[in-house]
Amino acid sequence: MTRVTKAVIPAAGLGTRFLPATKAQPKEMLPVVDKPAIQYVVEEAVAAGIDDILIITGRNKRSLEDHFDRNFELEHQLQSKGKTGDLAEVVELAELADIHFVRQGEPLGLGHAVSVARKHVGNEPFVVMLGDDIMDDHSTVLPDMIKQFDQVGSSIVALMEVPQESISAYGCAAVDQRDGALCRITGIVEKPAAEEAPSNLAVMGRYLFTPDIFAELEHVEPGVGGEIQLTDAIARVLAHDDVYGWVFAEGRYDIGKKIDYLRATVELALQREDLGPEFREFLSEVVRREGIG
Ligand code: G1P
């Protein structure tokens, strides 16, 4: 079985749900505690054994490239001030993985962004990781999906049960043959109305694809929002091949919307060994003061 070594991270969206913060910087660079969102995603890929990462960018790509590059001026300053911890951190960041960038050109949708990766990925299985979904350090979703791929040899999509009224914000999968976390996807639809959704299983921004997704993407017509949807390409794969779902329940934080971003920041700060205890005290003080709980 081919080893999964490549990840594609689409980062070309306009981030309109996060204005004004995203007016002049990509939403992937918004910090969650003290790291830009995309760094969590890259670290998750590396922890799962992936060492080749392709970031699909749009406008404003400079800061993304700079973030994963060496910065000799900064390194020199940190060195001369004896800040060895910070120095090690910024140097390590540039050595995390082999990170490549390619431009999407036109913002035609997530499916289109993924299709731009075709040349780089070639004829290999690969993962797609969306930056709106951030996993905590304990999450095993990605390594679990890679492990399952060894068994099933078909594409796998991460799924999570969400309240029925939230399903219209996501891709939604109908499944059968559920055996623990693994199930077989029988149908998939992008952002259905709650009353028409085939299930409450939402697509969660981690996908493991066989390369035949690229051929399907070429035939996808604009769908929801007039965009080329990745979900619609998966639906096309289903016509001739199995696609599996991997259902998980924990360790995922949504940072795509302002309120969920605030939740993610609080939860991930609480989990931090260095900041957690002090932040917890601060939060209890706020709760007392505001008369919450
Ligand atoms: C995208 C996908 C959707 C998926 C979601 C997960 O939607 O199109 O299928 O459920 O990411 O975050 P977006 O959030 O970009 O609208």
GROMACS .gro file of C-alpha atoms and ligand atoms in nm:
model
  309
    1MET     CA    1   0.000   0.000   0.000
    2THR     CA    2   0.132   0.347  -0.090
    3ARG     CA    3   0.236   0.553   0.209
    4VAL     CA    4   0.053   0.885   0.251
    5THR     CA    5   0.321   1.154   0.248
    6LYS     CA    6   0.146   1.459   0.106
    7ALA     CA    7  -0.099   1.707   0.247
    8VAL     CA    8  -0.284   1.981   0.065
    9ILE     CA    9  -0.400   2.279   0.267
   10PRO     CA   10  -0.633   2.515   0.082
   11ALA     CA   11  -0.567   2.869   0.207
   12ALA     CA   12  -0.700   3.086  -0.071
   13GLY     CA   13  -1.042   3.180   0.068
   14LEU     CA   14  -1.125   3.547   0.107
   15GLY     CA   15  -1.213   3.508   0.475
   16THR     CA   16  -1.521   3.726   0.444
   17ARG     CA   17  -1.674   3.577   0.761
   18PHE     CA   18  -1.389   3.730   0.954
   19LEU     CA   19  -1.372   4.089   0.841
   20PRO     CA   20  -1.218   4.329   0.923
   21ALA     CA   21  -0.934   4.108   1.057
   22THR     CA   22  -0.900   3.941   0.717
   23LYS     CA   23  -0.902   4.255   0.508
   24ALA     CA   24  -0.524   4.258   0.463
   25GLN     CA   25  -0.415   3.917   0.593
   26PRO     CA   26  -0.524   3.561   0.518
   27LYS     CA   27  -0.761   3.411   0.775
   28GLU     CA   28  -0.515   3.123   0.811
   29MET     CA   29  -0.277   3.368   0.981
   30LEU     CA   30  -0.524   3.464   1.256
   31PRO     CA   31  -0.364   3.364   1.585
   32VAL     CA   32  -0.525   3.107   1.810
   33VAL     CA   33  -0.356   3.171   2.147
   34ASP     CA   34  -0.007   3.241   2.008
   35LYS     CA   35   0.013   3.046   1.683
   36PRO     CA   36  -0.146   3.127   1.348
   37ALA     CA   37  -0.427   2.885   1.267
   38ILE     CA   38  -0.236   2.727   0.979
   39GLN     CA   39   0.053   2.629   1.206
   40TYR     CA   40  -0.178   2.398   1.403
   41VAL     CA   41  -0.276   2.230   1.077
   42VAL     CA   42   0.083   2.193   0.956
   43GLU     CA   43   0.191   2.052   1.294
   44GLU     CA   44  -0.098   1.804   1.287
   45ALA     CA   45   0.013   1.684   0.942
   46VAL     CA   46   0.375   1.648   1.053
   47ALA     CA   47   0.271   1.458   1.368
   48ALA     CA   48   0.084   1.214   1.140
   49GLY     CA   49   0.402   1.143   0.943
   50ILE     CA   50   0.338   1.376   0.649
   51ASP     CA   51   0.645   1.565   0.534
   52ASP     CA   52   0.535   1.724   0.208
   53ILE     CA   53   0.280   2.001   0.239
   54LEU     CA   54   0.128   2.203  -0.040
   55ILE     CA   55  -0.048   2.521   0.060
   56ILE     CA   56  -0.290   2.657  -0.199
   57THR     CA   57  -0.283   3.033  -0.168
   58GLY     CA   58  -0.466   3.324  -0.318
   59ARG     CA   59  -0.395   3.690  -0.269
   60ASN     CA   60  -0.201   3.795   0.043
   61LYS     CA   61   0.019   3.487   0.042
   62ARG     CA   62   0.333   3.668   0.158
   63SER     CA   63   0.275   3.628   0.532
   64LEU     CA   64   0.207   3.255   0.493
   65GLU     CA   65   0.533   3.202   0.308
   66ASP     CA   66   0.725   3.417   0.551
   67HIS     CA   67   0.583   3.233   0.850
   68PHE     CA   68   0.729   2.900   0.739
   69ASP     CA   69   1.058   3.049   0.618
   70ARG     CA   70   1.377   3.143   0.801
   71ASN     CA   71   1.400   3.500   0.929
   72PHE     CA   72   1.769   3.564   0.981
   73GLU     CA   73   1.728   3.916   1.118
   74LEU     CA   74   1.488   3.796   1.387
   75GLU     CA   75   1.705   3.492   1.462
   76HIS     CA   76   2.012   3.716   1.499
   77GLN     CA   77   1.829   3.945   1.740
   78LEU     CA   78   1.698   3.657   1.951
   79GLN     CA   79   2.047   3.508   1.960
   80SER     CA   80   2.212   3.830   2.071
   81LYS     CA   81   1.951   3.874   2.346
   82GLY     CA   82   2.004   3.518   2.466
   83LYS     CA   83   1.642   3.422   2.395
   84THR     CA   84   1.732   3.066   2.308
   85GLY     CA   85   1.385   2.917   2.358
   86ASP     CA   86   1.222   3.160   2.114
   87LEU     CA   87   1.513   3.115   1.875
   88ALA     CA   88   1.475   2.737   1.869
   89GLU     CA   89   1.102   2.775   1.811
   90VAL     CA   90   1.132   3.004   1.507
   91VAL     CA   91   1.410   2.796   1.352
   92GLU     CA   92   1.214   2.471   1.405
   93LEU     CA   93   0.913   2.627   1.241
   94ALA     CA   94   1.106   2.672   0.919
   95GLU     CA   95   1.222   2.312   0.934
   96LEU     CA   96   0.890   2.147   1.016
   97ALA     CA   97   0.829   2.000   0.672
   98ASP     CA   98   0.885   2.051   0.305
   99ILE     CA   99   0.631   2.326   0.244
  100HIS     CA  100   0.533   2.433  -0.107
  101PHE     CA  101   0.300   2.702  -0.230
  102VAL     CA  102   0.087   2.728  -0.539
  103ARG     CA  103  -0.163   2.994  -0.635
  104GLN     CA  104  -0.524   2.913  -0.707
  105GLY     CA  105  -0.553   3.200  -0.953
  106GLU     CA  106  -0.925   3.254  -0.928
  107PRO     CA  107  -1.130   3.188  -0.613
  108LEU     CA  108  -1.367   2.936  -0.776
  109GLY     CA  109  -1.430   2.724  -0.469
  110LEU     CA  110  -1.278   2.454  -0.249
  111GLY     CA  111  -1.299   2.185  -0.517
  112HIS     CA  112  -1.116   2.407  -0.759
  113ALA     CA  113  -0.848   2.486  -0.498
  114VAL     CA  114  -0.785   2.114  -0.450
  115SER     CA  115  -0.768   2.056  -0.827
  116VAL     CA  116  -0.479   2.303  -0.842
  117ALA     CA  117  -0.275   2.048  -0.641
  118ARG     CA  118  -0.296   1.783  -0.913
  119LYS     CA  119   0.051   1.826  -1.060
  120HIS     CA  120   0.219   1.836  -0.721
  121VAL     CA  121   0.034   1.536  -0.581
  122GLY     CA  122   0.068   1.317  -0.890
  123ASN     CA  123  -0.061   0.964  -0.872
  124GLU     CA  124  -0.054   0.919  -0.494
  125PRO     CA  125  -0.306   0.918  -0.212
  126PHE     CA  126  -0.299   1.246  -0.019
  127VAL     CA  127  -0.480   1.430   0.256
  128VAL     CA  128  -0.668   1.756   0.237
  129MET     CA  129  -0.681   1.958   0.558
  130LEU     CA  130  -0.905   2.262   0.598
  131GLY     CA  131  -0.780   2.534   0.827
  132ASP     CA  132  -1.121   2.618   0.975
  133ASP     CA  133  -1.108   2.290   1.165
  134ILE     CA  134  -0.827   2.280   1.417
  135MET     CA  135  -0.748   1.965   1.613
  136ASP     CA  136  -0.596   1.964   1.959
  137ASP     CA  137  -0.270   1.781   2.034
  138HIS     CA  138  -0.453   1.469   2.149
  139SER     CA  139  -0.658   1.426   1.833
  140THR     CA  140  -0.594   1.102   1.647
  141VAL     CA  141  -0.829   1.167   1.353
  142LEU     CA  142  -0.563   1.208   1.087
  143PRO     CA  143  -0.336   0.917   1.189
  144ASP     CA  144  -0.650   0.703   1.235
  145MET     CA  145  -0.764   0.784   0.882
  146ILE     CA  146  -0.419   0.706   0.742
  147LYS     CA  147  -0.419   0.374   0.929
  148GLN     CA  148  -0.765   0.288   0.795
  149PHE     CA  149  -0.654   0.369   0.442
  150ASP     CA  150  -0.406   0.080   0.467
  151GLN     CA  151  -0.706  -0.149   0.519
  152VAL     CA  152  -0.968  -0.009   0.283
  153GLY     CA  153  -0.756   0.148   0.006
  154SER     CA  154  -1.035   0.396  -0.078
  155SER     CA  155  -1.091   0.762   0.002
  156ILE     CA  156  -1.193   0.847   0.360
  157VAL     CA  157  -1.373   1.157   0.486
  158ALA     CA  158  -1.377   1.272   0.851
  159LEU     CA  159  -1.731   1.305   0.986
  160MET     CA  160  -1.881   1.430   1.310
  161GLU     CA  161  -2.236   1.426   1.441
  162VAL     CA  162  -2.371   1.778   1.474
  163PRO     CA  163  -2.711   1.907   1.589
  164GLN     CA  164  -2.956   1.875   1.299
  165GLU     CA  165  -3.007   2.252   1.284
  166SER     CA  166  -2.632   2.306   1.220
  167ILE     CA  167  -2.597   2.059   0.934
  168SER     CA  168  -2.669   2.323   0.668
  169ALA     CA  169  -2.325   2.475   0.737
  170TYR     CA  170  -2.147   2.158   0.626
  171GLY     CA  171  -2.113   1.883   0.376
  172CYS     CA  172  -2.345   1.603   0.493
  173ALA     CA  173  -2.302   1.227   0.440
  174ALA     CA  174  -2.548   0.940   0.439
  175VAL     CA  175  -2.376   0.620   0.557
  176ASP     CA  176  -2.426   0.248   0.608
  177GLN     CA  177  -2.216  -0.047   0.731
  178ARG     CA  178  -2.112   0.146   1.038
  179ASP     CA  179  -1.852  -0.051   1.232
  180GLY     CA  180  -1.713   0.156   1.518
  181ALA     CA  181  -1.580   0.478   1.370
  182LEU     CA  182  -1.563   0.343   1.015
  183CYS     CA  183  -1.865   0.353   0.786
  184ARG     CA  184  -1.935   0.351   0.415
  185ILE     CA  185  -2.065   0.669   0.259
  186THR     CA  186  -2.370   0.612   0.041
  187GLY     CA  187  -2.441   0.972  -0.048
  188ILE     CA  188  -2.294   1.314   0.018
  189VAL     CA  189  -2.436   1.661  -0.032
  190GLU     CA  190  -2.300   2.010   0.031
  191LYS     CA  191  -2.484   2.229   0.283
  192PRO     CA  192  -2.832   2.075   0.266
  193ALA     CA  193  -3.128   2.245   0.431
  194ALA     CA  194  -3.174   2.090   0.779
  195GLU     CA  195  -3.507   1.931   0.682
  196GLU     CA  196  -3.361   1.774   0.369
  197ALA     CA  197  -3.031   1.653   0.518
  198PRO     CA  198  -2.978   1.278   0.482
  199SER     CA  199  -2.819   1.257   0.830
  200ASN     CA  200  -2.660   1.469   1.099
  201LEU     CA  201  -2.308   1.357   1.001
  202ALA     CA  202  -2.108   1.662   0.897
  203VAL     CA  203  -1.789   1.666   0.690
  204MET     CA  204  -1.515   1.798   0.911
  205GLY     CA  205  -1.229   1.926   0.700
  206ARG     CA  206  -1.000   1.621   0.698
  207TYR     CA  207  -1.006   1.408   0.384
  208LEU     CA  208  -0.783   1.129   0.257
  209PHE     CA  209  -0.818   1.096  -0.118
  210THR     CA  210  -0.701   0.855  -0.380
  211PRO     CA  211  -0.581   1.054  -0.683
  212ASP     CA  212  -0.895   0.978  -0.885
  213ILE     CA  213  -1.062   1.272  -0.708
  214PHE     CA  214  -0.875   1.495  -0.956
  215ALA     CA  215  -1.043   1.339  -1.260
  216GLU     CA  216  -1.384   1.391  -1.094
  217LEU     CA  217  -1.306   1.751  -1.002
  218GLU     CA  218  -1.262   1.828  -1.369
  219HIS     CA  219  -1.628   1.742  -1.432
  220VAL     CA  220  -1.781   1.923  -1.136
  221GLU     CA  221  -2.009   2.210  -1.229
  222PRO     CA  222  -2.051   2.509  -0.997
  223GLY     CA  223  -2.276   2.404  -0.708
  224VAL     CA  224  -2.375   2.563  -0.376
  225GLY     CA  225  -2.278   2.932  -0.377
  226GLY     CA  226  -2.183   2.907  -0.745
  227GLU     CA  227  -1.857   2.736  -0.640
  228ILE     CA  228  -1.682   2.419  -0.753
  229GLN     CA  229  -1.751   2.206  -0.446
  230LEU     CA  230  -1.520   1.931  -0.322
  231THR     CA  231  -1.828   1.751  -0.186
  232ASP     CA  232  -1.971   1.727  -0.539
  233ALA     CA  233  -1.651   1.558  -0.662
  234ILE     CA  234  -1.677   1.306  -0.375
  235ALA     CA  235  -2.036   1.236  -0.481
  236ARG     CA  236  -1.905   1.158  -0.830
  237VAL     CA  237  -1.640   0.918  -0.693
  238LEU     CA  238  -1.923   0.733  -0.515
  239ALA     CA  239  -2.069   0.639  -0.851
  240HIS     CA  240  -1.783   0.400  -0.924
  241ASP     CA  241  -1.584   0.349  -0.603
  242ASP     CA  242  -1.625   0.312  -0.229
  243VAL     CA  243  -1.572   0.617  -0.010
  244TYR     CA  244  -1.555   0.569   0.366
  245GLY     CA  245  -1.640   0.793   0.656
  246TRP     CA  246  -1.442   0.811   0.979
  247VAL     CA  247  -1.664   0.936   1.259
  248PHE     CA  248  -1.501   1.114   1.549
  249ALA     CA  249  -1.636   1.323   1.832
  250GLU     CA  250  -1.358   1.502   2.011
  251GLY     CA  251  -1.064   1.735   1.986
  252ARG     CA  252  -1.188   1.953   1.701
  253TYR     CA  253  -1.231   2.328   1.719
  254ASP     CA  254  -1.405   2.536   1.461
  255ILE     CA  255  -1.240   2.870   1.397
  256GLY     CA  256  -1.435   2.961   1.083
  257LYS     CA  257  -1.685   3.185   1.261
  258LYS     CA  258  -1.617   3.458   1.513
  259ILE     CA  259  -1.805   3.298   1.801
  260ASP     CA  260  -1.647   2.956   1.740
  261TYR     CA  261  -1.307   3.118   1.708
  262LEU     CA  262  -1.352   3.267   2.056
  263ARG     CA  263  -1.452   2.924   2.190
  264ALA     CA  264  -1.148   2.763   2.028
  265THR     CA  265  -0.916   3.025   2.173
  266VAL     CA  266  -1.051   2.973   2.525
  267GLU     CA  267  -1.043   2.592   2.506
  268LEU     CA  268  -0.695   2.572   2.357
  269ALA     CA  269  -0.556   2.830   2.602
  270LEU     CA  270  -0.699   2.624   2.890
  271GLN     CA  271  -0.516   2.316   2.757
  272ARG     CA  272  -0.180   2.491   2.754
  273GLU     CA  273   0.059   2.394   3.032
  274ASP     CA  274   0.224   2.735   3.038
  275LEU     CA  275  -0.089   2.953   3.019
  276GLY     CA  276  -0.371   2.724   3.130
  277PRO     CA  277  -0.355   2.758   3.510
  278GLU     CA  278  -0.339   3.139   3.510
  279PHE     CA  279  -0.602   3.167   3.238
  280ARG     CA  280  -0.834   2.933   3.431
  281GLU     CA  281  -0.809   3.161   3.736
  282PHE     CA  282  -0.883   3.461   3.521
  283LEU     CA  283  -1.187   3.291   3.366
  284SER     CA  284  -1.331   3.196   3.707
  285GLU     CA  285  -1.291   3.557   3.813
  286VAL     CA  286  -1.478   3.673   3.500
  287VAL     CA  287  -1.752   3.416   3.562
  288ARG     CA  288  -1.791   3.539   3.923
  289ARG     CA  289  -1.788   3.904   3.823
  290GLU     CA  290  -2.038   3.858   3.542
  291GLY     CA  291  -2.263   3.642   3.759
  292ILE     CA  292  -2.246   3.356   3.506
  293GLY     CA  293  -2.312   2.999   3.616
  294G1P     C1  294  -1.620   2.340   0.368
  294G1P     C2  295  -1.676   2.221   0.290
  294G1P     C3  296  -1.784   2.151   0.373
  294G1P     C4  297  -1.726   2.109   0.508
  294G1P     C5  298  -1.666   2.232   0.579
  294G1P     C6  299  -1.592   2.188   0.707
  294G1P     O1  300  -1.722   2.437   0.379
  294G1P     O2  301  -1.728   2.266   0.167
  294G1P     O3  302  -1.830   2.036   0.304
  294G1P     O4  303  -1.826   2.052   0.587
  294G1P     O5  304  -1.571   2.301   0.495
  294G1P     O6  305  -1.542   2.298   0.778
  294G1P     P1  306  -1.691   2.590   0.424
  294G1P     O7  307  -1.681   2.588   0.574
  294G1P     O8  308  -1.564   2.629   0.358
  294G1P     O9  309  -1.809   2.668   0.376
   0.00000   0.00000   0.00000
